[in-house]
Amino acid sequence: MTAEPRTMLLVADRIHVLGDHLPVEALLIHAGRVAAIGSEAEVRAAAPARVPTMRLPGATITPGLTDAHVHLTAWALARQRVELGGARTLAEGLERIAADAAARPDGWVQGLGWDLHRWGGMPDRAALDRILPERPAYFESHDIHAAWLNSEALRRCGITAETPDPEGGQIVRDPATAEPTGILLENAKQLAVAHLPQPSPAEVRSALLDAQREAHRLGLTGVHSVEPTGLADFGVLEAADELRLRVLQHIPLAHLDAAIELGVRSGYRSPGWIRVGGVKMFLDGALGSRTAWMREPYEGSAEERGIQTLPGDEFRNIVRRAAATGIAATVHAIGDAAVALALDVLEEIPAPAAVPHRIEHLQLCPPELWERVGRSGIVASMQPVHLRSDIPAAERHWGHARSRGAYAFAPLLRAGATLALGSDVPVETCDPRP
């Protein structure tokens, strides 16, 4: 097999090179780097004789894109399971589940993507029991902050009326009987996750390679991964010389002690394309599941303020301990109470020099906090694609006045904040095209 040439000339109608340059028509690549740009004549003059040339008439070439918030392994595996994101109703979702169960007659039935707003409310175990009375079933919501189980799955997981809610989570219950309805919110999902069958390493590798090809097809060449198993998953690909994405991998909170013991620091690089980010923590849930932690109650409720998934003192201690050992913080915060706490603590405890602190999502950032975010140097990692599905829910759950602070991309930029834009795939599509 002939090795790929180390030098190549690309010629297209428009090549966007960013910076202060206007689009050009030719680009010279040497040893994996851009060596020259300009007209074809200019670039050819700088190239070796008989340089291999790829002509792409009618094409526009752009630099590869980096998606700054992905759950790549979850997306990869979800592509192999029941896809409920396109189901417009509960009935349509049940049809998809029944069809998949018939095609795979053994074991757990799993999937992702149901949306309580699209379906007109939370589903329950009774709906699943009608089509899956004997096989266990587990389906995560489109925002990955809620899970929907049938009775057999609850039985196998040992979740009953007597099971207490875990810290930072909720077992949704029938108000008359206290029996679980089949919905688990936030940290309560872990009561079921521990019982799910785990894919084999070969299955994970195959799914990731398929997802990587799809990412390339969409123009993605880099990702910031919040996948709990990402370091191991990407490490397997890198060891086999199969990793073709540049990866910033955040450290799951559960692995912080091990990372500190091993001397891992934010900014460390593997021999290949993996770089270590910050320690990933969750301060709250999500808008769609009404678990985003709010200063004031949700619309239509006197007391419901979402779920604070990590106590404030514990959060502060984790950030301080991590920063002291060279590890930055990467903090999930969606509701205004969560965003305010994240900002308070990350301003108080500076990040190590190699990698800045980040707030992931920052969906409801009140106007009085915009200037603070801009001055702080904290990266605002945000997902514009959420606008498409979340704006109606924001108006409904947060009300018009509060929603002024939602998705404040332009105000934060004007305040001097650094934005890192991503998709949150598989919560939303990672296709950057309109």
Coordinates of C-alpha atoms in Angstrom, one line a residue, residues 27-187:
L27 CA -3.2 25.7 -0.4
L28 CA 0.0 23.7 0.0
I29 CA 0.2 21.0 2.7
H30 CA 3.5 19.6 3.8
A31 CA 4.2 17.2 6.7
G32 CA 0.7 17.7 8.0
R33 CA 0.9 21.5 8.1
V34 CA -0.2 24.4 5.8
A35 CA 3.0 25.5 4.1
A36 CA 1.6 28.1 1.6
I37 CA -1.6 29.8 0.6
G38 CA -2.6 32.1 -2.3
S39 CA -3.4 31.8 -6.0
E40 CA -2.6 28.5 -7.7
A41 CA 0.4 30.1 -9.5
E42 CA 1.8 31.5 -6.2
V43 CA 1.4 28.3 -4.3
R44 CA 2.7 26.1 -7.1
A45 CA 5.8 28.3 -7.3
A46 CA 6.5 27.4 -3.6
A47 CA 5.8 23.7 -4.1
P48 CA 8.1 20.9 -5.2
A49 CA 8.1 20.0 -8.8
R50 CA 5.4 17.5 -9.7
V51 CA 3.6 18.0 -6.4
P52 CA 0.5 15.8 -6.1
T53 CA -2.5 18.0 -6.8
M54 CA -6.1 17.6 -5.8
R55 CA -8.6 19.7 -7.7
L56 CA -12.0 20.3 -6.3
P57 CA -14.0 22.4 -8.8
G58 CA -17.1 24.0 -7.3
A59 CA -16.0 23.2 -3.8
T60 CA -15.4 25.4 -0.8
I61 CA -12.8 24.3 1.8
T62 CA -12.8 25.4 5.4
P63 CA -10.6 24.5 8.3
G64 CA -11.8 21.5 10.3
L65 CA -14.2 22.3 13.1
T66 CA -13.8 21.5 16.8
D67 CA -17.0 20.6 18.7
A68 CA -16.4 21.9 22.3
H69 CA -18.9 19.6 24.1
V70 CA -19.5 16.0 23.1
H71 CA -20.4 12.7 24.6
L72 CA -18.8 10.8 21.8
T73 CA -19.0 7.3 23.2
A74 CA -22.6 7.8 24.2
W75 CA -23.3 9.1 20.7
A76 CA -21.4 6.2 19.1
L77 CA -23.4 3.6 21.1
A78 CA -26.7 5.4 20.7
R79 CA -26.3 5.1 17.0
Q80 CA -26.5 1.3 17.5
R81 CA -29.7 1.5 19.7
V82 CA -33.3 2.7 19.6
E83 CA -33.4 6.3 18.4
L84 CA -36.3 8.2 20.0
G85 CA -35.2 11.8 19.0
G86 CA -37.4 11.7 15.9
A87 CA -40.5 10.3 17.6
R88 CA -43.1 13.0 17.7
T89 CA -45.4 11.3 20.1
L90 CA -45.3 8.6 22.8
A91 CA -47.2 6.2 20.5
E92 CA -44.5 6.7 17.8
G93 CA -41.8 6.1 20.3
L94 CA -43.4 2.9 21.5
E95 CA -43.6 1.7 17.9
R96 CA -39.9 2.3 17.4
I97 CA -39.1 0.4 20.7
A98 CA -41.4 -2.5 19.7
A99 CA -39.7 -2.8 16.3
D100 CA -36.2 -2.8 17.8
A101 CA -37.2 -5.4 20.4
A102 CA -38.6 -7.7 17.7
A103 CA -35.3 -7.4 15.8
R104 CA -33.2 -8.1 18.9
P105 CA -35.2 -10.7 20.9
D106 CA -32.9 -11.1 23.9
G107 CA -31.7 -8.9 26.7
W108 CA -32.2 -5.3 27.7
V109 CA -33.8 -2.9 25.2
Q110 CA -32.0 0.5 25.4
G111 CA -32.2 3.8 23.6
L112 CA -32.0 7.6 23.8
G113 CA -33.8 10.7 22.8
W114 CA -37.4 10.9 24.2
D115 CA -38.6 14.5 24.9
L116 CA -41.3 15.1 27.5
H117 CA -42.2 18.4 25.9
R118 CA -42.7 16.9 22.5
W119 CA -44.7 14.0 24.0
G120 CA -46.8 16.2 26.2
G121 CA -45.5 15.0 29.6
M122 CA -43.3 12.4 31.3
P123 CA -43.9 8.8 30.1
D124 CA -44.3 6.1 32.7
R125 CA -43.5 2.4 33.2
A126 CA -47.0 1.3 32.3
A127 CA -46.6 2.5 28.7
L128 CA -43.4 0.4 28.4
D129 CA -45.0 -2.6 30.2
R130 CA -47.7 -2.8 27.5
I131 CA -45.1 -3.7 24.8
L132 CA -42.3 -5.1 27.0
P133 CA -43.9 -7.0 29.9
E134 CA -41.0 -9.3 30.5
R135 CA -37.8 -7.8 29.1
P136 CA -36.0 -4.9 30.9
A137 CA -36.0 -1.6 29.2
Y138 CA -34.0 1.6 29.8
F139 CA -34.3 4.8 27.7
E140 CA -32.5 8.1 28.4
S141 CA -34.2 11.4 27.7
H142 CA -32.8 13.6 24.9
D143 CA -31.0 15.8 27.5
I144 CA -29.5 12.7 29.3
H145 CA -30.8 13.9 32.6
A146 CA -33.7 11.5 33.0
A147 CA -34.2 7.8 32.4
W148 CA -37.4 5.9 31.6
L149 CA -37.7 2.3 32.8
N150 CA -40.3 -0.4 32.7
S151 CA -41.4 -2.6 35.6
E152 CA -39.0 -5.4 34.8
A153 CA -36.0 -3.0 34.8
L154 CA -37.1 -1.5 38.1
R155 CA -37.3 -5.0 39.6
R156 CA -33.9 -6.0 38.3
C157 CA -32.4 -2.8 39.7
G158 CA -34.1 -3.2 43.1
I159 CA -35.9 0.1 42.9
T160 CA -39.1 0.1 45.0
A161 CA -41.3 2.4 47.0
E162 CA -38.9 2.0 49.9
T163 CA -35.8 3.0 47.9
P164 CA -34.6 6.4 49.1
D165 CA -33.8 9.2 46.7
P166 CA -30.0 9.5 46.3
E167 CA -28.3 12.8 47.0
G168 CA -28.7 15.0 43.9
G169 CA -31.3 12.7 42.3
Q170 CA -35.0 11.8 42.4
I171 CA -37.0 8.7 41.9
V172 CA -40.3 10.1 40.5
R173 CA -43.2 8.5 42.4
D174 CA -46.9 8.1 42.2
P175 CA -48.2 10.6 44.8
A176 CA -51.0 8.1 45.9
T177 CA -48.8 5.0 46.4
A178 CA -45.2 6.2 46.4
E179 CA -44.4 3.5 43.8
P180 CA -41.8 4.5 41.2
T181 CA -43.4 5.7 38.0
G182 CA -40.4 4.5 36.0
I183 CA -38.7 7.9 35.7
L184 CA -35.3 8.5 37.4
L185 CA -33.9 12.0 37.5
E186 CA -30.2 13.1 37.7
N187 CA -28.1 11.0 40.1

